Tab-separated table of C-alpha atoms in Angstrom:
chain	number	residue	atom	x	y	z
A	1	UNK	CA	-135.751	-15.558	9.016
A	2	UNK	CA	-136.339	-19.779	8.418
A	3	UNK	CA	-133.137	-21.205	9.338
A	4	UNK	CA	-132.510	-24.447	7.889
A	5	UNK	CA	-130.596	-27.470	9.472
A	6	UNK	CA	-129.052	-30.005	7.780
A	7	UNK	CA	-126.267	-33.288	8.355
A	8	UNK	CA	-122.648	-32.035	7.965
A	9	UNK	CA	-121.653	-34.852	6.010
A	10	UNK	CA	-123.107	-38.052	4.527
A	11	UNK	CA	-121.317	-41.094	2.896
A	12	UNK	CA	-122.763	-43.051	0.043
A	13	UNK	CA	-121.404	-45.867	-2.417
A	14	UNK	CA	-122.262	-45.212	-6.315
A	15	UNK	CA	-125.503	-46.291	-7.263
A	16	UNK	CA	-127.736	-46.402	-4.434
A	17	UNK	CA	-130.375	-43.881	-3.473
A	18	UNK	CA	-129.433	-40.432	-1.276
A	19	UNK	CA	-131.934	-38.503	0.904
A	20	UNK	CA	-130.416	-35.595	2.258
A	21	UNK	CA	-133.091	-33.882	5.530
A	22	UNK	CA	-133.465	-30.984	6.383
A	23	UNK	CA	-135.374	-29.312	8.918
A	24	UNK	CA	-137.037	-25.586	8.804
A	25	UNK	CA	-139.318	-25.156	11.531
A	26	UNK	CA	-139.946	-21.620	10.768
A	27	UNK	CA	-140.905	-21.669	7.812
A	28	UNK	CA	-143.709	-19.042	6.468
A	29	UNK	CA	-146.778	-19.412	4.711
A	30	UNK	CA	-144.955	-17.607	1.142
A	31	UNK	CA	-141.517	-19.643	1.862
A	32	UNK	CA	-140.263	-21.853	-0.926
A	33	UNK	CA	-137.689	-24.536	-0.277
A	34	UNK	CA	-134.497	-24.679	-2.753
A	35	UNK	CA	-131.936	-26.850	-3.186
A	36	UNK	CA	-128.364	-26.073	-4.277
A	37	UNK	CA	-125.462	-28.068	-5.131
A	38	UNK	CA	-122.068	-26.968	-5.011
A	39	UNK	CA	-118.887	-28.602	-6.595
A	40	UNK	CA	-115.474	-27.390	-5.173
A	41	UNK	CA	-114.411	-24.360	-6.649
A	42	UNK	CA	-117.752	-23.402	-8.701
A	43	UNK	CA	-120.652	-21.281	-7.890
A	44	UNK	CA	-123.591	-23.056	-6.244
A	45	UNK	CA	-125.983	-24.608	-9.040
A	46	UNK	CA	-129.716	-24.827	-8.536
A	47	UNK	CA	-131.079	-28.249	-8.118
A	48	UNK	CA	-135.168	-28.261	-7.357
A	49	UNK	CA	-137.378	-26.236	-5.937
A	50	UNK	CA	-140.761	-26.764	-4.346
A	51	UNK	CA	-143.629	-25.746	-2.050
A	52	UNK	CA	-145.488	-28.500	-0.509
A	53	UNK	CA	-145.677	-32.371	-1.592
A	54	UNK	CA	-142.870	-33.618	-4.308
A	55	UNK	CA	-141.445	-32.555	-6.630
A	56	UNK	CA	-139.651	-34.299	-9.147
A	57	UNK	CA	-136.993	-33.390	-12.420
A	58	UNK	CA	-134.523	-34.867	-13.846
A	59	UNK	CA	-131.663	-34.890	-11.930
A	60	UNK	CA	-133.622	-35.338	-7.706
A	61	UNK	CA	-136.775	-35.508	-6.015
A	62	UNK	CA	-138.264	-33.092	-3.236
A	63	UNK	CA	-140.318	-34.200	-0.807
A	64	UNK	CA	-142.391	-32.060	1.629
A	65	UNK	CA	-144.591	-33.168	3.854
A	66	UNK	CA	-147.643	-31.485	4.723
A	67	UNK	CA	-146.428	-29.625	7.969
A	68	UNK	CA	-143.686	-28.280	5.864
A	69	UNK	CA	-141.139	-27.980	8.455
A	70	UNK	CA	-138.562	-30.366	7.223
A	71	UNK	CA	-137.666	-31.353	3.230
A	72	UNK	CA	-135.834	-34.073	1.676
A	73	UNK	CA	-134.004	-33.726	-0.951
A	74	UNK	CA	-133.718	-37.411	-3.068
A	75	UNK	CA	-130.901	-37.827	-5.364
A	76	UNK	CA	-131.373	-41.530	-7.311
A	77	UNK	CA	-128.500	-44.112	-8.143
A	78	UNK	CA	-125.738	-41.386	-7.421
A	79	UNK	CA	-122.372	-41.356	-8.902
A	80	UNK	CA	-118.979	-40.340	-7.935
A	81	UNK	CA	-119.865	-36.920	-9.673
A	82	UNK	CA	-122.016	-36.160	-7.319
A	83	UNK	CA	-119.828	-35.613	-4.546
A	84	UNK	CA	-120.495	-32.133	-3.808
A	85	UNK	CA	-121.811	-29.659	-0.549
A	86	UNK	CA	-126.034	-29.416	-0.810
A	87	UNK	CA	-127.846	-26.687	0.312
A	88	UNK	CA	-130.721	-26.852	1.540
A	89	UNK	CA	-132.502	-22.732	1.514
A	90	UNK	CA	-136.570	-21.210	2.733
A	91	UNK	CA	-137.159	-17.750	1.569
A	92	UNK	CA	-140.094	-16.319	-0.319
A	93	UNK	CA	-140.190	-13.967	-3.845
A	94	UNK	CA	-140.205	-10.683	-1.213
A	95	UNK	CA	-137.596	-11.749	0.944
A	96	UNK	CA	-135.210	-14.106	-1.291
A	97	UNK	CA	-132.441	-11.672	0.130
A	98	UNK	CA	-132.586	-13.283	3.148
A	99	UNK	CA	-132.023	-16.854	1.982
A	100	UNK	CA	-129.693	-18.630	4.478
A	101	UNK	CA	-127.390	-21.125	3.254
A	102	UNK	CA	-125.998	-22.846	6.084
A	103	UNK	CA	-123.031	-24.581	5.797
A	104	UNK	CA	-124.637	-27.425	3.809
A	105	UNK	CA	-124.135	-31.143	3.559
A	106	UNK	CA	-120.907	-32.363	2.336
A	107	UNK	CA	-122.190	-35.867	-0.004
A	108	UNK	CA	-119.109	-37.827	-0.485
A	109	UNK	CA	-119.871	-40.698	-2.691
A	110	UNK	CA	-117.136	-43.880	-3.197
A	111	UNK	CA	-116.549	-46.364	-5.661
B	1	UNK	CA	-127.955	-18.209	-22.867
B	2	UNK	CA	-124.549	-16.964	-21.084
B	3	UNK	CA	-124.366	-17.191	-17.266
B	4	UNK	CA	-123.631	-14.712	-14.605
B	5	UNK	CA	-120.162	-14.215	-15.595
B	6	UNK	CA	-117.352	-12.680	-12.945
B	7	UNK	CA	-113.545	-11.500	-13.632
B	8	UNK	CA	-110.943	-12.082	-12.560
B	9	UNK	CA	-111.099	-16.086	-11.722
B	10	UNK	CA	-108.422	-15.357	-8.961
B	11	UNK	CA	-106.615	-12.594	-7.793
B	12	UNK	CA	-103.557	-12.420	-5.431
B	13	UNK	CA	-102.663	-9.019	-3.740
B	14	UNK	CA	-100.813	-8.052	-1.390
B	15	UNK	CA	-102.192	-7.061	1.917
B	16	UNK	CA	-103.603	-2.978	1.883
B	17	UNK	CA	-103.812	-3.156	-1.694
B	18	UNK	CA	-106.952	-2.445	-3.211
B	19	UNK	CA	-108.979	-4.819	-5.698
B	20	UNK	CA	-111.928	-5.258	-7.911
B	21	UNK	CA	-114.328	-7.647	-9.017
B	22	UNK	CA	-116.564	-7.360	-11.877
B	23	UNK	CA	-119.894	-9.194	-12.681
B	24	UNK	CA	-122.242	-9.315	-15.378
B	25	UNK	CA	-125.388	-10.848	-15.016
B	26	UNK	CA	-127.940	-12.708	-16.848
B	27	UNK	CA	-129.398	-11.263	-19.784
B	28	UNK	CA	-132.911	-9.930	-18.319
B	29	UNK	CA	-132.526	-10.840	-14.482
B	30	UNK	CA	-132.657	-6.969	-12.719
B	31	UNK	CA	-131.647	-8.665	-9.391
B	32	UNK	CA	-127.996	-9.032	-8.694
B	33	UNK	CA	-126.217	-10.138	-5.603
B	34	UNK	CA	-122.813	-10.220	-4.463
B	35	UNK	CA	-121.746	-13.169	-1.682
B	36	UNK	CA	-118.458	-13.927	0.305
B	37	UNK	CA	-117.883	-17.654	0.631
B	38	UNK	CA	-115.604	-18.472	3.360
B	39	UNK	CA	-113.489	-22.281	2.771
B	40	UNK	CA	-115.761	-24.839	4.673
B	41	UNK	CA	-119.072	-22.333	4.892
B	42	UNK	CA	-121.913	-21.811	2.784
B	43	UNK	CA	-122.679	-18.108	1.123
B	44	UNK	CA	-123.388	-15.282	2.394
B	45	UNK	CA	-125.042	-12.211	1.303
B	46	UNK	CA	-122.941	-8.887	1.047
B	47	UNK	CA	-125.020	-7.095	-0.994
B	48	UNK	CA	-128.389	-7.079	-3.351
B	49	UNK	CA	-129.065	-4.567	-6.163
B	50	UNK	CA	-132.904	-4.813	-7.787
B	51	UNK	CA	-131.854	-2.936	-10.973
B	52	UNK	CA	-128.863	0.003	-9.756
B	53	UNK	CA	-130.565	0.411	-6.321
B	54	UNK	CA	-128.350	-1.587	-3.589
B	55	UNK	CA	-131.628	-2.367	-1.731
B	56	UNK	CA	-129.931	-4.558	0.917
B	57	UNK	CA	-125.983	-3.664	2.053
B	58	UNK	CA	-126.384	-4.045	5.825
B	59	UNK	CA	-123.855	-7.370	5.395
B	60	UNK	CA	-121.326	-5.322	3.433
B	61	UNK	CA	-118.566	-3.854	5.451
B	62	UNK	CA	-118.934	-0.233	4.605
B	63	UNK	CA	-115.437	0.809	5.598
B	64	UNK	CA	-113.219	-1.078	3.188
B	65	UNK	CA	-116.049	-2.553	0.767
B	66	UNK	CA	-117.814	-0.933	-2.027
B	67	UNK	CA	-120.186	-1.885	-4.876
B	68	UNK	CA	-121.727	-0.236	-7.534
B	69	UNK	CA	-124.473	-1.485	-10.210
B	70	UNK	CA	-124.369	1.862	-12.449
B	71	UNK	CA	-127.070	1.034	-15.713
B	72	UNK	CA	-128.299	-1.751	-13.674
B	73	UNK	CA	-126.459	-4.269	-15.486
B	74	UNK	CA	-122.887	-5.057	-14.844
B	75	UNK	CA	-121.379	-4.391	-11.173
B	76	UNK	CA	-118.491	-4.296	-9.328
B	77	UNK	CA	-117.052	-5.338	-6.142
B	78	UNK	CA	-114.336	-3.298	-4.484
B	79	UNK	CA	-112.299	-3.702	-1.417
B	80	UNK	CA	-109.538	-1.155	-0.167
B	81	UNK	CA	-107.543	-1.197	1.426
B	82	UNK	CA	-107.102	-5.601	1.588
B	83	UNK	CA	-106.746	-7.200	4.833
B	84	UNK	CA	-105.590	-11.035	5.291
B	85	UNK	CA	-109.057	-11.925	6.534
B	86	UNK	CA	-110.937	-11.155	2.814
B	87	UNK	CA	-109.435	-13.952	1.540
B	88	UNK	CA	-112.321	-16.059	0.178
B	89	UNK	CA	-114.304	-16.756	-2.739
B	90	UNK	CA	-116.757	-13.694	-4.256
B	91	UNK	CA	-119.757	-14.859	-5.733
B	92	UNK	CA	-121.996	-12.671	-7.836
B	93	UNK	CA	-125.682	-14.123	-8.851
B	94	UNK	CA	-128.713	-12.876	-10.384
B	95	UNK	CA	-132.499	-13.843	-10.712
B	96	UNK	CA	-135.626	-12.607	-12.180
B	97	UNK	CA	-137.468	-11.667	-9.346
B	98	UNK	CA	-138.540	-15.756	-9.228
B	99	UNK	CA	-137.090	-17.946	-5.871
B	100	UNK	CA	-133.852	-19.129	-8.344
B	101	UNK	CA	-130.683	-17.470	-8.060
B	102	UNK	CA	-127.790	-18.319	-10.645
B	103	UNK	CA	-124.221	-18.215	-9.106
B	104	UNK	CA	-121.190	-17.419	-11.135
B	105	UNK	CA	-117.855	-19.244	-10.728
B	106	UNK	CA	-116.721	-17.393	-8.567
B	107	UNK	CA	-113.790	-14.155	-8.003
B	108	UNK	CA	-110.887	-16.541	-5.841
B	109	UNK	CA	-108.875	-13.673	-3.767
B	110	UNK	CA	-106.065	-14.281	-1.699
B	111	UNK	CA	-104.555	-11.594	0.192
B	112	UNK	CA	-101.134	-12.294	0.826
């Protein structure tokens, strides 16, 4: 089971760039990494998901790096919306069950 | 396209009394889990149903908590007799078999 590990909290002001780490040292060969976002008092929403290098859509970048065993998740010019707990998850399409959300990392960003 | 959608929003009881939670997935996705969110902690996993099978309970605790997927559509969550400790948020999701799981808003239950 890849554990992940991730900052409790993070500040940030609105506008600048976020890059939230996390590190999964275990990961396996078939894991994917995911990345959830969670506003207070709403199911978790998927972000991005990747496998190795970046990753990019519309709303963050992933980056991997070729070892795997940490992620960062890359959220441009945030927002006061986007003050929210991210997840950071490893599991695979046979063992998803076991995904492992941590307690996250609380973003809180200010004015 | 809908969402997982779960009833009631919030639910207050009284402790010993029993309650229900009900969950309907996405159109399509056979995979449906149920979470307890604790305030402060991330998910975790009670139970998994691939279509009506529970193929993963060994988080659910068997003595109070039941679930049921009959038709492998809709399910439910049940706990009874309440204690003051299941007070938390109950999350029901669902994927296609792919790495994405869609969360609903969430059953709020506070046992009084």
């Amino acid at each position: 089971l890849a554990k992940t590990t991730q900052p409790i909290s993070m500040d940030s002001y609105e506008g600048q760039e976020v890059n939230i780490t996390c590190s999964h040292n275990n990961i396996a060969t078939n894991d994917y990494i995911t990345w959830y976002q969670q506003f207070p008092s709403q199911g978790p929403r998927f972000i991005i998901q990747g496998y190795k290098t970046k990753v990019t859509n519309e709303v963050a970048s992933l980056f991997i790096p070729a070892d795997r065993k940490s992620s960062t998740l890359s959220l441009p010019r945030v927002s006061l919306s986007d003050t929210a707990v991210y997840y950071c998850l490893v599991g695979d399409n046979d063992n998803f069950n076991k995904f492992y959300f941590g307690s996250g990392t609380k973003l809180n960003v200010k004015p | 396209e809908a969402g997982v959608v779960q009833s009631p929003r919030y639910k207050i009881i009284e402790k010993k009394q029993p309650v229900a939670f009900w969950c309907n997935p996405i159109s399509g996705h056979n995979t449906l889990y149920w979470y307890l969110q604790n305030l402060g902690q991330g998910p975790e996993l009670l139970i998994r149903y691939e279509n009506e099978e529970a193929v993963d309970d060994s988080q659910l605790p068997k003595d109070r908590f039941s679930a049921e997927r009959l038709k492998g559509v809709d399910s439910t969550l049940k706990i009874q007799p309440a204690e003051l400790g299941d007070s938390a948020v109950y999350l029901c999701a669902s994927s296609d078999r792919g790495n994405t799981i869609y969360f609903g808003e969430g059953s709020w239950l506070t046992v009084v």
